Amino acid sequence: MIYLDYQATTPVAPEAVKAMEPWISENFANPHSPSRWGHEAAAAIEVARKQVLEAIGLKGGKLAFTGSATEALNWALKGTAEKGPKSRNRIVTVATEHAAVRDTCEWLAGQGMDLTILPVGTDGRLDLEMLARELDERVLLVAVMLVNNEIGVLQPISEIAQMAHKAGARMLCDAVQALGRVEIAEGPDLVAVSAHKIHGPKGIGALWFREGAEPAPFIHGGGQEQGLRSGTLSPALCVGFGAAAKLASERMTKDYDHVLRLWAAATRALGPAWAINGSVKHRYFGNLNVRKDGVDGARLIADLRDVAFSLGSACASGSGRPSHVLKAIGLDYRTTRSSIRLGFGRYTTDDELIEACERISASAYRQEKLKA
Ligand code: PLP
């Protein structure tokens, strides 16, 4: 199989698997229990916490582990809304956010919050002047992601955070697709990340928060994670996340140069008939979302069963919903259907990527011939 779905999930790094093993087989203690084994597990979790904090790279702040980034984002939004002053009853977000933010914001709107969803340009970027016009003393939180999961476009989160702060609001950044891939700029008050997007295990995420910006607890129980997120932590998952984060920090430049070269090779192999969705200038290059008029993306996927790639967002696929991100950048339903997303990274080789692109082109050509 040629795996080109790095935005959906990434292959688990052998280093992360190795680091996790003892915490599944040898030491299975509850990290919150007072035995020596419990203390050892708790200490391993603290090392992992430090490794994830270092990979996020922001000054100060704290980190609480969660079961996923979806949970971290739900917690950040709902817990901030619960804690915020009554006079600030508005959330501002963007049309291209992940469902974990968008649907949670919609849920909060159903509970009485005011919600403003800002459009993006055809390049996928938020217009900062438009944002400035929306920011006033009623805004509690501005939620904007750093790297888009569908089209790879970057948003200027540092400027957005500064603008939010000027209006007395907080800023939440979904950095799930950014961690270990691009630098997370200073500014956000809350940052959500996920292990399985950085070659770590599934089932663990985290919320970073600036001190004082911690949301009200969302999951109640045993008081773990500084009383903010109850539930027994899994040492194996935390340690796997930490090992993956350490590796991502050490290899960030190398991995980035690798995807930059792969991007150039893939766009060359596909050729100019494929148009790129989203800004080319402001992007993470491990995400190539392209379209070709008249081609049916779902048929390409069905035809090339041993190449793993995606139609739109992997998180939304299966829902049958057309991509809200491609719609937000101005694509109509037909053009959206002719779009595919190739995601590549650390373990992708030039040869397999070029082979996949050639096979995609050949399959698209067969579709066109059949239609003619
Ligand atoms: N945010 C973005 C940008 C994502 O790409 C994803 C997953 O695809 C999530 C949030 C949710 O992450 P998790 O799978 O950890 O719940």
mmCIF file of C-alpha atoms and ligand atoms in Angstrom:
data_model
loop_
_atom_site.group_PDB
_atom_site.id
_atom_site.type_symbol
_atom_site.label_atom_id
_atom_site.label_comp_id
_atom_site.label_asym_id
_atom_site.label_seq_id
_atom_site.Cartn_x
_atom_site.Cartn_y
_atom_site.Cartn_z
ATOM 1 C CA MET A 1 0.000 0.000 0.000
ATOM 2 C CA ILE A 2 1.195 3.522 -0.748
ATOM 3 C CA TYR A 3 0.044 5.583 2.224
ATOM 4 C CA LEU A 4 -0.799 9.186 1.310
ATOM 5 C CA ASP A 5 -3.243 10.119 4.037
ATOM 6 C CA TYR A 6 -0.983 11.830 6.585
ATOM 7 C CA GLN A 7 -3.643 14.375 7.574
ATOM 8 C CA ALA A 8 -6.001 11.566 8.616
ATOM 9 C CA THR A 9 -3.348 9.864 10.704
ATOM 10 C CA THR A 10 0.381 9.133 10.577
ATOM 11 C CA PRO A 11 2.302 5.846 10.819
ATOM 12 C CA VAL A 12 3.374 5.269 14.428
ATOM 13 C CA ALA A 13 7.130 5.875 14.814
ATOM 14 C CA PRO A 14 9.042 2.729 15.872
ATOM 15 C CA GLU A 15 10.637 4.844 18.630
ATOM 16 C CA ALA A 16 7.161 5.584 20.060
ATOM 17 C CA VAL A 17 6.142 1.901 19.935
ATOM 18 C CA LYS A 18 9.348 0.913 21.747
ATOM 19 C CA ALA A 19 8.870 3.572 24.417
ATOM 20 C CA MET A 20 5.277 2.415 25.051
ATOM 21 C CA GLU A 21 5.940 -1.303 25.360
ATOM 22 C CA PRO A 22 7.133 -1.493 29.010
ATOM 23 C CA TRP A 23 4.092 0.517 30.120
ATOM 24 C CA ILE A 24 1.748 -2.058 28.625
ATOM 25 C CA SER A 25 3.519 -5.256 29.643
ATOM 26 C CA GLU A 26 5.909 -4.716 32.571
ATOM 27 C CA ASN A 27 4.537 -1.831 34.590
ATOM 28 C CA PHE A 28 0.746 -1.716 34.433
ATOM 29 C CA ALA A 29 0.335 0.281 37.667
ATOM 30 C CA ASN A 30 -2.194 3.059 38.021
ATOM 31 C CA PRO A 31 -0.067 6.224 37.760
ATOM 32 C CA HIS A 32 -2.230 7.882 40.415
ATOM 33 C CA SER A 33 -1.696 5.187 43.058
ATOM 34 C CA PRO A 34 0.908 5.617 45.824
ATOM 35 C CA SER A 35 2.906 2.409 45.251
ATOM 36 C CA ARG A 36 6.470 2.538 43.941
ATOM 37 C CA TRP A 37 5.188 1.285 40.569
ATOM 38 C CA GLY A 38 2.522 3.975 40.572
ATOM 39 C CA HIS A 39 5.185 6.611 41.244
ATOM 40 C CA GLU A 40 7.338 5.260 38.399
ATOM 41 C CA ALA A 41 4.409 5.467 35.993
ATOM 42 C CA ALA A 42 3.573 8.987 37.199
ATOM 43 C CA ALA A 43 7.212 10.040 36.693
ATOM 44 C CA ALA A 44 7.169 8.655 33.133
ATOM 45 C CA ILE A 45 4.029 10.706 32.440
ATOM 46 C CA GLU A 46 5.767 13.859 33.671
ATOM 47 C CA VAL A 47 8.699 13.238 31.300
ATOM 48 C CA ALA A 48 6.174 12.839 28.465
ATOM 49 C CA ARG A 49 4.386 16.045 29.496
ATOM 50 C CA LYS A 50 7.697 17.928 29.276
ATOM 51 C CA GLN A 51 8.410 16.444 25.837
ATOM 52 C CA VAL A 52 5.009 17.528 24.494
ATOM 53 C CA LEU A 53 5.424 20.995 26.065
ATOM 54 C CA GLU A 54 8.822 21.323 24.365
ATOM 55 C CA ALA A 55 7.379 20.296 20.996
ATOM 56 C CA ILE A 56 4.613 22.905 21.341
ATOM 57 C CA GLY A 57 7.422 25.327 22.125
ATOM 58 C CA LEU A 58 5.396 28.163 23.669
ATOM 59 C CA LYS A 59 6.727 30.095 26.661
ATOM 60 C CA GLY A 60 5.266 29.175 30.044
ATOM 61 C CA GLY A 61 1.859 27.555 30.168
ATOM 62 C CA LYS A 62 0.707 24.133 31.298
ATOM 63 C CA LEU A 63 -0.457 20.977 29.623
ATOM 64 C CA ALA A 64 -3.275 18.582 30.445
ATOM 65 C CA PHE A 65 -3.587 15.268 28.617
ATOM 66 C CA THR A 66 -6.965 14.409 27.101
ATOM 67 C CA GLY A 67 -8.382 11.445 25.190
ATOM 68 C CA SER A 68 -8.108 13.224 21.819
ATOM 69 C CA ALA A 69 -7.782 16.669 20.308
ATOM 70 C CA THR A 70 -11.540 16.586 19.777
ATOM 71 C CA GLU A 71 -11.931 16.365 23.549
ATOM 72 C CA ALA A 72 -9.322 19.119 24.089
ATOM 73 C CA LEU A 73 -11.188 21.443 21.692
ATOM 74 C CA ASN A 74 -14.594 20.655 23.238
ATOM 75 C CA TRP A 75 -13.136 21.329 26.669
ATOM 76 C CA ALA A 76 -11.434 24.585 25.604
ATOM 77 C CA LEU A 77 -14.604 25.962 24.013
ATOM 78 C CA LYS A 78 -17.209 24.750 26.509
ATOM 79 C CA GLY A 79 -15.019 25.305 29.598
ATOM 80 C CA THR A 80 -14.062 28.838 28.516
ATOM 81 C CA ALA A 81 -17.704 29.666 27.791
ATOM 82 C CA GLU A 82 -18.665 28.393 31.230
ATOM 83 C CA LYS A 83 -15.989 30.429 33.007
ATOM 84 C CA GLY A 84 -16.225 33.623 30.977
ATOM 85 C CA PRO A 85 -17.891 36.795 32.243
ATOM 86 C CA LYS A 86 -21.581 37.064 31.345
ATOM 87 C CA SER A 87 -20.879 40.307 29.445
ATOM 88 C CA ARG A 88 -18.732 38.391 26.948
ATOM 89 C CA ASN A 89 -21.079 36.051 25.195
ATOM 90 C CA ARG A 90 -19.650 35.787 21.706
ATOM 91 C CA ILE A 91 -17.325 33.345 19.935
ATOM 92 C CA VAL A 92 -15.670 34.280 16.657
ATOM 93 C CA THR A 93 -14.383 31.506 14.429
ATOM 94 C CA VAL A 94 -13.699 30.717 10.784
ATOM 95 C CA ALA A 95 -15.619 28.750 8.149
ATOM 96 C CA THR A 96 -12.716 26.358 7.536
ATOM 97 C CA GLU A 97 -12.303 25.049 11.115
ATOM 98 C CA HIS A 98 -12.374 21.328 11.866
ATOM 99 C CA ALA A 99 -15.731 19.827 12.914
ATOM 100 C CA ALA A 100 -14.431 19.521 16.496
ATOM 101 C CA VAL A 101 -14.458 23.338 16.677
ATOM 102 C CA ARG A 102 -17.289 24.107 14.282
ATOM 103 C CA ASP A 103 -19.817 21.666 15.725
ATOM 104 C CA THR A 104 -18.913 22.575 19.311
ATOM 105 C CA CYS A 105 -19.399 26.268 18.488
ATOM 106 C CA GLU A 106 -22.759 25.432 16.915
ATOM 107 C CA TRP A 107 -23.682 23.490 20.061
ATOM 108 C CA LEU A 108 -22.732 26.490 22.215
ATOM 109 C CA ALA A 109 -24.830 28.723 19.951
ATOM 110 C CA GLY A 110 -27.745 26.389 20.718
ATOM 111 C CA GLN A 111 -27.065 27.057 24.428
ATOM 112 C CA GLY A 112 -27.339 30.812 23.948
ATOM 113 C CA MET A 113 -23.828 31.972 22.894
ATOM 114 C CA ASP A 114 -23.558 34.369 19.966
ATOM 115 C CA LEU A 115 -21.537 32.834 17.175
ATOM 116 C CA THR A 116 -19.800 34.572 14.284
ATOM 117 C CA ILE A 117 -18.308 32.371 11.567
ATOM 118 C CA LEU A 118 -16.038 34.408 9.317
ATOM 119 C CA PRO A 119 -15.574 33.509 5.648
ATOM 120 C CA VAL A 120 -12.163 32.994 4.029
ATOM 121 C CA GLY A 121 -10.866 34.126 0.645
ATOM 122 C CA THR A 122 -10.428 31.764 -2.319
ATOM 123 C CA ASP A 123 -6.898 31.150 -1.006
ATOM 124 C CA GLY A 124 -8.337 29.848 2.296
ATOM 125 C CA ARG A 125 -6.953 32.750 4.349
ATOM 126 C CA LEU A 126 -8.833 34.820 6.865
ATOM 127 C CA ASP A 127 -9.090 38.542 6.110
ATOM 128 C CA LEU A 128 -7.692 40.266 9.216
ATOM 129 C CA GLU A 129 -9.518 43.530 8.517
ATOM 130 C CA MET A 130 -12.773 41.622 8.532
ATOM 131 C CA LEU A 131 -11.773 40.017 11.830
ATOM 132 C CA ALA A 132 -10.900 43.443 13.301
ATOM 133 C CA ARG A 133 -14.410 44.675 12.518
ATOM 134 C CA GLU A 134 -15.899 41.799 14.548
ATOM 135 C CA LEU A 135 -13.801 42.219 17.677
ATOM 136 C CA ASP A 136 -15.306 44.177 20.553
ATOM 137 C CA GLU A 137 -15.988 43.946 24.298
ATOM 138 C CA ARG A 138 -18.637 41.245 23.748
ATOM 139 C CA VAL A 139 -16.167 38.696 22.327
ATOM 140 C CA LEU A 140 -15.034 35.975 24.727
ATOM 141 C CA LEU A 141 -12.989 33.737 22.459
ATOM 142 C CA VAL A 142 -11.521 33.693 18.960
ATOM 143 C CA ALA A 143 -10.937 30.154 17.629
ATOM 144 C CA VAL A 144 -8.697 29.760 14.584
ATOM 145 C CA MET A 145 -6.589 26.789 13.502
ATOM 146 C CA LEU A 146 -2.945 27.093 12.429
ATOM 147 C CA VAL A 147 -2.712 24.501 9.609
ATOM 148 C CA ASN A 148 -5.901 23.452 7.851
ATOM 149 C CA ASN A 149 -6.407 19.688 7.738
ATOM 150 C CA GLU A 150 -8.057 19.666 4.327
ATOM 151 C CA ILE A 151 -6.086 22.195 2.290
ATOM 152 C CA GLY A 152 -2.943 22.785 4.386
ATOM 153 C CA VAL A 153 -3.397 26.572 4.458
ATOM 154 C CA LEU A 154 -1.797 28.486 7.355
ATOM 155 C CA GLN A 155 -3.556 31.213 9.315
ATOM 156 C CA PRO A 156 -1.559 34.060 10.953
ATOM 157 C CA ILE A 157 -2.336 32.969 14.508
ATOM 158 C CA SER A 158 0.079 35.350 16.201
ATOM 159 C CA GLU A 159 -1.590 38.423 14.656
ATOM 160 C CA ILE A 160 -5.025 36.956 15.347
ATOM 161 C CA ALA A 161 -4.109 36.384 19.012
ATOM 162 C CA GLN A 162 -2.794 39.952 19.337
ATOM 163 C CA MET A 163 -6.034 41.302 17.885
ATOM 164 C CA ALA A 164 -8.121 39.106 20.193
ATOM 165 C CA HIS A 165 -6.123 40.259 23.226
ATOM 166 C CA LYS A 166 -6.543 43.916 22.257
ATOM 167 C CA ALA A 167 -10.298 43.363 22.434
ATOM 168 C CA GLY A 168 -9.902 41.599 25.802
ATOM 169 C CA ALA A 169 -10.746 38.187 24.308
ATOM 170 C CA ARG A 170 -8.860 34.883 24.461
ATOM 171 C CA MET A 171 -7.532 32.953 21.506
ATOM 172 C CA LEU A 172 -7.842 29.193 20.941
ATOM 173 C CA CYS A 173 -5.661 27.568 18.315
ATOM 174 C CA ASP A 174 -6.272 24.092 16.898
ATOM 175 C CA ALA A 175 -2.645 23.124 16.212
ATOM 176 C CA VAL A 176 -3.370 19.452 15.486
ATOM 177 C CA GLN A 177 -1.964 19.585 11.944
ATOM 178 C CA ALA A 178 0.817 21.986 12.923
ATOM 179 C CA LEU A 179 2.567 20.279 15.836
ATOM 180 C CA GLY A 180 5.974 18.981 14.776
ATOM 181 C CA ARG A 181 5.427 20.264 11.234
ATOM 182 C CA VAL A 182 5.588 24.045 11.500
ATOM 183 C CA GLU A 183 6.482 26.356 14.362
ATOM 184 C CA ILE A 184 3.595 27.375 16.623
ATOM 185 C CA ALA A 185 3.907 31.151 16.999
ATOM 186 C CA GLU A 186 3.495 32.859 20.382
ATOM 187 C CA GLY A 187 0.077 34.369 21.079
ATOM 188 C CA PRO A 188 -2.641 31.759 21.665
ATOM 189 C CA ASP A 189 -4.004 31.229 25.185
ATOM 190 C CA LEU A 190 -5.195 27.687 24.453
ATOM 191 C CA VAL A 191 -3.688 25.152 22.041
ATOM 192 C CA ALA A 192 -5.064 21.712 21.162
ATOM 193 C CA VAL A 193 -2.809 18.899 19.874
ATOM 194 C CA SER A 194 -3.111 15.195 19.078
ATOM 195 C CA ALA A 195 -0.551 12.363 19.239
ATOM 196 C CA HIS A 196 -1.669 10.372 16.209
ATOM 197 C CA LYS A 197 -0.917 13.235 13.799
ATOM 198 C CA ILE A 198 2.750 13.257 14.859
ATOM 199 C CA HIS A 199 3.554 9.539 14.607
ATOM 200 C CA GLY A 200 2.261 8.790 18.095
ATOM 201 C CA PRO A 201 -0.602 6.541 19.250
ATOM 202 C CA LYS A 202 -4.319 7.184 18.776
ATOM 203 C CA GLY A 203 -6.509 7.915 21.784
ATOM 204 C CA ILE A 204 -4.483 10.736 23.318
ATOM 205 C CA GLY A 205 -4.429 14.489 22.841
ATOM 206 C CA ALA A 206 -3.641 17.463 25.018
ATOM 207 C CA LEU A 207 -4.669 20.994 25.805
ATOM 208 C CA TRP A 208 -1.969 23.588 26.434
ATOM 209 C CA PHE A 209 -3.134 26.642 28.329
ATOM 210 C CA ARG A 210 -1.585 29.860 29.477
ATOM 211 C CA GLU A 211 -1.794 30.137 33.251
ATOM 212 C CA GLY A 212 -5.127 31.724 34.169
ATOM 213 C CA ALA A 213 -6.693 30.712 30.850
ATOM 214 C CA GLU A 214 -7.493 27.148 31.931
ATOM 215 C CA PRO A 215 -11.094 26.291 31.059
ATOM 216 C CA ALA A 216 -13.561 25.078 33.690
ATOM 217 C CA PRO A 217 -13.313 21.276 34.126
ATOM 218 C CA PHE A 218 -15.310 19.387 31.566
ATOM 219 C CA ILE A 219 -14.870 15.818 32.838
ATOM 220 C CA HIS A 220 -15.477 15.381 36.555
ATOM 221 C CA GLY A 221 -14.275 12.555 38.766
ATOM 222 C CA GLY A 222 -11.016 11.654 40.503
ATOM 223 C CA GLY A 223 -9.422 15.084 40.079
ATOM 224 C CA GLN A 224 -6.496 13.994 37.904
ATOM 225 C CA GLU A 225 -4.620 16.483 35.737
ATOM 226 C CA GLN A 226 -4.503 19.262 38.357
ATOM 227 C CA GLY A 227 -8.212 18.777 39.013
ATOM 228 C CA LEU A 228 -8.985 19.900 35.473
ATOM 229 C CA ARG A 229 -9.516 16.622 33.632
ATOM 230 C CA SER A 230 -10.487 13.578 35.635
ATOM 231 C CA GLY A 231 -9.829 10.030 34.517
ATOM 232 C CA THR A 232 -6.916 7.594 34.949
ATOM 233 C CA LEU A 233 -4.162 8.484 32.506
ATOM 234 C CA SER A 234 -2.663 5.781 30.330
ATOM 235 C CA PRO A 235 1.122 5.816 30.922
ATOM 236 C CA ALA A 236 1.651 3.933 27.643
ATOM 237 C CA LEU A 237 -0.271 6.507 25.588
ATOM 238 C CA CYS A 238 1.343 9.461 27.374
ATOM 239 C CA VAL A 239 4.845 8.000 26.939
ATOM 240 C CA GLY A 240 4.131 7.236 23.263
ATOM 241 C CA PHE A 241 2.941 10.809 22.746
ATOM 242 C CA GLY A 242 6.060 12.115 24.516
ATOM 243 C CA ALA A 243 8.445 9.970 22.448
ATOM 244 C CA ALA A 244 6.720 11.039 19.212
ATOM 245 C CA ALA A 245 6.854 14.704 20.302
ATOM 246 C CA LYS A 246 10.562 14.470 21.144
ATOM 247 C CA LEU A 247 11.293 12.925 17.767
ATOM 248 C CA ALA A 248 9.160 15.539 15.979
ATOM 249 C CA SER A 249 11.058 18.359 17.721
ATOM 250 C CA GLU A 250 14.447 16.842 16.837
ATOM 251 C CA ARG A 251 13.490 16.151 13.220
ATOM 252 C CA MET A 252 11.319 19.181 12.428
ATOM 253 C CA THR A 253 13.689 20.827 9.921
ATOM 254 C CA LYS A 254 14.615 17.506 8.317
ATOM 255 C CA ASP A 255 10.963 16.438 8.005
ATOM 256 C CA TYR A 256 9.992 19.860 6.638
ATOM 257 C CA ASP A 257 12.707 19.800 3.962
ATOM 258 C CA HIS A 258 11.593 16.278 3.056
ATOM 259 C CA VAL A 259 7.930 17.277 2.506
ATOM 260 C CA LEU A 260 9.005 20.351 0.546
ATOM 261 C CA ARG A 261 10.922 18.098 -1.869
ATOM 262 C CA LEU A 262 8.020 15.628 -2.018
ATOM 263 C CA TRP A 263 5.576 18.448 -2.808
ATOM 264 C CA ALA A 264 7.719 19.582 -5.736
ATOM 265 C CA ALA A 265 7.992 15.996 -7.022
ATOM 266 C CA ALA A 266 4.219 15.380 -6.689
ATOM 267 C CA THR A 267 3.129 18.602 -8.414
ATOM 268 C CA ARG A 268 5.602 17.844 -11.231
ATOM 269 C CA ALA A 269 4.329 14.252 -11.577
ATOM 270 C CA LEU A 270 0.665 15.314 -11.635
ATOM 271 C CA GLY A 271 1.289 18.116 -14.116
ATOM 272 C CA PRO A 272 -0.437 21.464 -14.668
ATOM 273 C CA ALA A 273 -3.890 20.000 -15.438
ATOM 274 C CA TRP A 274 -4.359 19.575 -11.683
ATOM 275 C CA ALA A 275 -5.166 22.868 -9.917
ATOM 276 C CA ILE A 276 -4.068 23.342 -6.307
ATOM 277 C CA ASN A 277 -6.797 24.108 -3.751
ATOM 278 C CA GLY A 278 -5.811 26.850 -1.303
ATOM 279 C CA SER A 279 -2.895 29.237 -1.034
ATOM 280 C CA VAL A 280 0.442 27.964 -2.330
ATOM 281 C CA LYS A 281 2.362 30.687 -0.521
ATOM 282 C CA HIS A 282 0.911 30.202 2.964
ATOM 283 C CA ARG A 283 0.807 26.486 3.449
ATOM 284 C CA TYR A 284 2.208 23.341 4.964
ATOM 285 C CA PHE A 285 3.675 21.405 2.036
ATOM 286 C CA GLY A 286 2.840 17.913 3.266
ATOM 287 C CA ASN A 287 -0.732 18.541 2.141
ATOM 288 C CA LEU A 288 -1.525 18.594 -1.562
ATOM 289 C CA ASN A 289 -5.230 19.121 -2.235
ATOM 290 C CA VAL A 290 -5.816 19.207 -5.993
ATOM 291 C CA ARG A 291 -8.683 19.115 -8.463
ATOM 292 C CA LYS A 292 -9.096 18.285 -12.103
ATOM 293 C CA ASP A 293 -12.211 19.302 -14.002
ATOM 294 C CA GLY A 294 -14.495 16.457 -14.959
ATOM 295 C CA VAL A 295 -12.773 13.881 -12.738
ATOM 296 C CA ASP A 296 -14.689 12.088 -9.975
ATOM 297 C CA GLY A 297 -12.444 11.843 -6.877
ATOM 298 C CA ALA A 298 -14.458 9.006 -5.321
ATOM 299 C CA ARG A 299 -13.992 6.938 -8.477
ATOM 300 C CA LEU A 300 -10.244 7.568 -8.376
ATOM 301 C CA ILE A 301 -10.130 6.262 -4.805
ATOM 302 C CA ALA A 302 -12.211 3.204 -5.749
ATOM 303 C CA ASP A 303 -9.999 2.529 -8.786
ATOM 304 C CA LEU A 304 -6.684 2.784 -6.898
ATOM 305 C CA ARG A 305 -7.421 0.548 -3.955
ATOM 306 C CA ASP A 306 -3.794 0.097 -2.894
ATOM 307 C CA VAL A 307 -3.105 3.824 -2.718
ATOM 308 C CA ALA A 308 -4.514 5.440 0.447
ATOM 309 C CA PHE A 309 -5.588 9.032 -0.123
ATOM 310 C CA SER A 310 -8.604 11.113 0.687
ATOM 311 C CA LEU A 311 -11.463 13.012 -0.849
ATOM 312 C CA GLY A 312 -11.893 15.819 1.646
ATOM 313 C CA SER A 313 -11.354 15.777 5.369
ATOM 314 C CA ALA A 314 -10.836 12.248 6.642
ATOM 315 C CA CYS A 315 -12.612 13.219 9.845
ATOM 316 C CA ALA A 316 -15.749 14.193 7.922
ATOM 317 C CA SER A 317 -15.608 11.438 5.330
ATOM 318 C CA GLY A 318 -18.184 8.786 5.925
ATOM 319 C CA SER A 319 -20.554 11.545 6.990
ATOM 320 C CA GLY A 320 -21.522 12.037 3.338
ATOM 321 C CA ARG A 321 -21.265 15.800 3.860
ATOM 322 C CA PRO A 322 -19.572 17.720 1.066
ATOM 323 C CA SER A 323 -16.402 19.423 2.259
ATOM 324 C CA HIS A 324 -17.243 22.691 4.058
ATOM 325 C CA VAL A 325 -13.633 23.829 3.545
ATOM 326 C CA LEU A 326 -13.680 23.483 -0.241
ATOM 327 C CA LYS A 327 -17.076 25.186 -0.252
ATOM 328 C CA ALA A 328 -15.652 28.014 1.876
ATOM 329 C CA ILE A 329 -12.889 28.668 -0.678
ATOM 330 C CA GLY A 330 -15.539 29.043 -3.374
ATOM 331 C CA LEU A 331 -15.643 25.607 -5.021
ATOM 332 C CA ASP A 332 -19.039 24.436 -6.203
ATOM 333 C CA TYR A 333 -20.340 20.910 -5.532
ATOM 334 C CA ARG A 334 -19.059 19.513 -8.856
ATOM 335 C CA THR A 335 -15.544 20.913 -8.393
ATOM 336 C CA THR A 336 -15.454 19.704 -4.810
ATOM 337 C CA ARG A 337 -16.184 16.199 -6.062
ATOM 338 C CA SER A 338 -13.224 16.402 -8.426
ATOM 339 C CA SER A 339 -10.815 17.236 -5.575
ATOM 340 C CA ILE A 340 -8.501 14.803 -3.830
ATOM 341 C CA ARG A 341 -6.101 15.227 -0.925
ATOM 342 C CA LEU A 342 -2.639 13.676 -0.897
ATOM 343 C CA GLY A 343 -0.926 13.797 2.480
ATOM 344 C CA PHE A 344 2.702 12.780 2.825
ATOM 345 C CA GLY A 345 5.479 13.051 5.376
ATOM 346 C CA ARG A 346 8.422 11.516 7.164
ATOM 347 C CA TYR A 347 8.151 7.953 5.884
ATOM 348 C CA THR A 348 6.963 8.717 2.318
ATOM 349 C CA THR A 349 9.572 8.020 -0.359
ATOM 350 C CA ASP A 350 9.951 10.024 -3.578
ATOM 351 C CA ASP A 351 9.488 6.890 -5.660
ATOM 352 C CA GLU A 352 6.197 5.781 -4.094
ATOM 353 C CA LEU A 353 4.772 9.292 -4.252
ATOM 354 C CA ILE A 354 5.672 9.684 -7.926
ATOM 355 C CA GLU A 355 4.274 6.233 -8.691
ATOM 356 C CA ALA A 356 0.984 7.131 -6.941
ATOM 357 C CA CYS A 357 0.735 10.454 -8.812
ATOM 358 C CA GLU A 358 1.316 8.721 -12.136
ATOM 359 C CA ARG A 359 -1.342 6.140 -11.337
ATOM 360 C CA ILE A 360 -3.804 8.868 -10.276
ATOM 361 C CA SER A 361 -3.152 10.725 -13.554
ATOM 362 C CA ALA A 362 -3.617 7.536 -15.588
ATOM 363 C CA SER A 363 -6.863 6.682 -13.779
ATOM 364 C CA ALA A 364 -8.172 10.238 -14.316
ATOM 365 C CA TYR A 365 -7.291 9.935 -17.992
ATOM 366 C CA ARG A 366 -9.257 6.653 -18.239
ATOM 367 C CA GLN A 367 -12.274 8.381 -16.679
ATOM 368 C CA GLU A 368 -12.037 11.212 -19.197
ATOM 369 C CA LYS A 369 -11.711 8.758 -22.115
ATOM 370 C CA LEU A 370 -14.809 6.853 -20.969
ATOM 371 C CA LYS A 371 -16.798 10.099 -20.830
ATOM 372 C CA ALA A 372 -15.636 11.271 -24.302
HETATM 373 N N1 PLP B 1 -8.365 19.254 14.462
HETATM 374 C C1 PLP B 1 -7.811 18.968 13.274
HETATM 375 C C2 PLP B 1 -7.274 20.074 12.435
HETATM 376 C C3 PLP B 1 -7.727 17.645 12.841
HETATM 377 O O1 PLP B 1 -7.178 17.371 11.668
HETATM 378 C C4 PLP B 1 -8.260 16.620 13.675
HETATM 379 C C5 PLP B 1 -8.272 15.221 13.201
HETATM 380 O O2 PLP B 1 -8.292 14.952 12.026
HETATM 381 C C6 PLP B 1 -8.798 16.976 14.919
HETATM 382 C C7 PLP B 1 -8.845 18.300 15.272
HETATM 383 C C8 PLP B 1 -9.306 15.932 15.872
HETATM 384 O O3 PLP B 1 -8.221 15.220 16.404
HETATM 385 P P1 PLP B 1 -8.435 13.822 17.170
HETATM 386 O O4 PLP B 1 -8.415 12.771 16.123
HETATM 387 O O5 PLP B 1 -7.289 13.710 18.128
HETATM 388 O O6 PLP B 1 -9.732 13.914 17.887
#
